[in-house]
Amino acid sequence: MFKFEKSTFINQSPEEVFEFLTNPANDPKWRDSSISGEWTSAGPVGVGSTQKTVGKIMGREMESTSEVTVWDPSSEYGGKSVGGQIPFDATQK
């Protein structure tokens, strides 16, 4: 299992940063490998919500479906793959 850790200062409130980073439609704005993203479940967003993302990995376009596993606004967000070529389980704080 890989563990990545990175800290970045963003001059916005924790609520604004959380809202921006957890909206899959914003992925192409901050992840170079992202092509698109969207929620695929009805709101409100929380544990169990699903999303579809399309990214480019190693030159190939890949679609992934994931499910929210942790939802603690302004603090922590987690998800796991439930469809796609690359399995993952990730948490962001």
mmCIF file of C-alpha atoms in Angstrom:
data_model
loop_
_atom_site.group_PDB
_atom_site.id
_atom_site.type_symbol
_atom_site.label_atom_id
_atom_site.label_comp_id
_atom_site.label_asym_id
_atom_site.label_seq_id
_atom_site.Cartn_x
_atom_site.Cartn_y
_atom_site.Cartn_z
ATOM 1 C CA MET A 1 0.000 0.000 0.000
ATOM 2 C CA PHE A 2 1.248 3.481 -0.886
ATOM 3 C CA LYS A 3 0.939 6.497 1.371
ATOM 4 C CA PHE A 4 1.212 10.003 -0.020
ATOM 5 C CA GLU A 5 1.357 13.053 2.189
ATOM 6 C CA LYS A 6 1.416 16.685 1.074
ATOM 7 C CA SER A 7 0.499 19.958 2.766
ATOM 8 C CA THR A 8 -0.464 23.157 0.973
ATOM 9 C CA PHE A 9 -1.561 26.508 2.401
ATOM 10 C CA ILE A 10 -4.693 27.884 0.703
ATOM 11 C CA ASN A 11 -5.880 31.346 1.706
ATOM 12 C CA GLN A 12 -9.564 30.353 2.032
ATOM 13 C CA SER A 13 -11.751 29.056 4.832
ATOM 14 C CA PRO A 14 -11.665 25.307 5.527
ATOM 15 C CA GLU A 15 -15.324 25.131 4.443
ATOM 16 C CA GLU A 16 -14.570 26.710 1.032
ATOM 17 C CA VAL A 17 -11.574 24.435 0.435
ATOM 18 C CA PHE A 18 -13.531 21.315 1.433
ATOM 19 C CA GLU A 19 -16.453 22.254 -0.840
ATOM 20 C CA PHE A 20 -14.129 22.887 -3.797
ATOM 21 C CA LEU A 21 -11.961 19.767 -3.397
ATOM 22 C CA THR A 22 -14.853 17.367 -2.831
ATOM 23 C CA ASN A 23 -16.842 18.498 -5.883
ATOM 24 C CA PRO A 24 -15.824 16.084 -8.678
ATOM 25 C CA ALA A 25 -16.689 18.721 -11.314
ATOM 26 C CA ASN A 26 -13.701 20.739 -10.005
ATOM 27 C CA ASP A 27 -11.169 17.897 -10.424
ATOM 28 C CA PRO A 28 -9.827 19.172 -13.789
ATOM 29 C CA LYS A 29 -9.095 22.541 -12.139
ATOM 30 C CA TRP A 30 -6.592 21.072 -9.664
ATOM 31 C CA ARG A 31 -5.552 17.614 -10.935
ATOM 32 C CA ASP A 32 -3.583 17.504 -14.183
ATOM 33 C CA SER A 33 -4.685 13.928 -14.888
ATOM 34 C CA SER A 34 -8.416 14.692 -14.571
ATOM 35 C CA ILE A 35 -10.652 15.136 -17.612
ATOM 36 C CA SER A 36 -14.097 15.281 -15.958
ATOM 37 C CA GLY A 37 -16.077 14.365 -12.868
ATOM 38 C CA GLU A 38 -19.674 14.332 -11.695
ATOM 39 C CA TRP A 39 -21.862 13.105 -8.846
ATOM 40 C CA THR A 40 -23.966 10.123 -9.931
ATOM 41 C CA SER A 41 -26.195 9.957 -6.855
ATOM 42 C CA ALA A 42 -28.841 12.365 -5.635
ATOM 43 C CA GLY A 43 -27.908 14.799 -2.860
ATOM 44 C CA PRO A 44 -27.259 15.630 -0.206
ATOM 45 C CA VAL A 45 -23.672 14.418 -0.484
ATOM 46 C CA GLY A 46 -22.442 12.147 2.299
ATOM 47 C CA VAL A 47 -21.250 8.632 3.063
ATOM 48 C CA GLY A 48 -22.586 6.354 0.327
ATOM 49 C CA SER A 49 -22.757 9.062 -2.379
ATOM 50 C CA THR A 50 -21.254 8.034 -5.724
ATOM 51 C CA GLN A 51 -19.361 9.819 -8.460
ATOM 52 C CA LYS A 52 -17.929 9.101 -11.886
ATOM 53 C CA THR A 53 -14.586 10.500 -12.965
ATOM 54 C CA VAL A 54 -12.611 10.299 -16.186
ATOM 55 C CA GLY A 55 -8.853 10.747 -16.111
ATOM 56 C CA LYS A 56 -5.781 10.156 -18.183
ATOM 57 C CA ILE A 57 -3.298 7.750 -16.628
ATOM 58 C CA MET A 58 -0.118 6.733 -18.419
ATOM 59 C CA GLY A 59 -1.547 8.093 -21.670
ATOM 60 C CA ARG A 60 -4.814 6.144 -21.437
ATOM 61 C CA GLU A 61 -8.252 7.558 -20.714
ATOM 62 C CA MET A 62 -9.873 5.684 -17.838
ATOM 63 C CA GLU A 63 -13.284 5.948 -16.216
ATOM 64 C CA SER A 64 -13.764 5.261 -12.525
ATOM 65 C CA THR A 65 -16.767 5.078 -10.224
ATOM 66 C CA SER A 66 -16.239 5.701 -6.539
ATOM 67 C CA GLU A 67 -18.236 5.851 -3.332
ATOM 68 C CA VAL A 68 -17.809 8.264 -0.413
ATOM 69 C CA THR A 69 -16.647 6.392 2.701
ATOM 70 C CA VAL A 70 -15.818 9.351 4.970
ATOM 71 C CA TRP A 71 -17.660 12.678 4.951
ATOM 72 C CA ASP A 72 -16.720 15.168 7.681
ATOM 73 C CA PRO A 73 -17.127 18.645 6.121
ATOM 74 C CA SER A 74 -14.160 20.992 6.561
ATOM 75 C CA SER A 75 -12.076 18.181 8.004
ATOM 76 C CA GLU A 76 -11.908 14.828 6.198
ATOM 77 C CA TYR A 77 -13.106 13.165 2.997
ATOM 78 C CA GLY A 78 -12.641 9.564 1.877
ATOM 79 C CA GLY A 79 -13.646 7.350 -0.996
ATOM 80 C CA LYS A 80 -13.097 3.958 -2.553
ATOM 81 C CA SER A 81 -13.412 2.643 -6.075
ATOM 82 C CA VAL A 82 -16.483 0.598 -6.873
ATOM 83 C CA GLY A 83 -15.847 0.376 -10.609
ATOM 84 C CA GLY A 84 -12.999 0.986 -13.010
ATOM 85 C CA GLN A 85 -9.561 -0.382 -13.866
ATOM 86 C CA ILE A 86 -7.625 0.898 -10.843
ATOM 87 C CA PRO A 87 -8.799 -0.027 -7.331
ATOM 88 C CA PHE A 88 -8.227 2.584 -4.631
ATOM 89 C CA ASP A 89 -9.211 3.557 -1.124
ATOM 90 C CA ALA A 90 -8.173 7.098 -0.200
ATOM 91 C CA THR A 91 -8.691 9.663 2.560
ATOM 92 C CA GLN A 92 -7.929 13.388 2.435
ATOM 93 C CA LYS A 93 -7.613 15.559 5.541
#
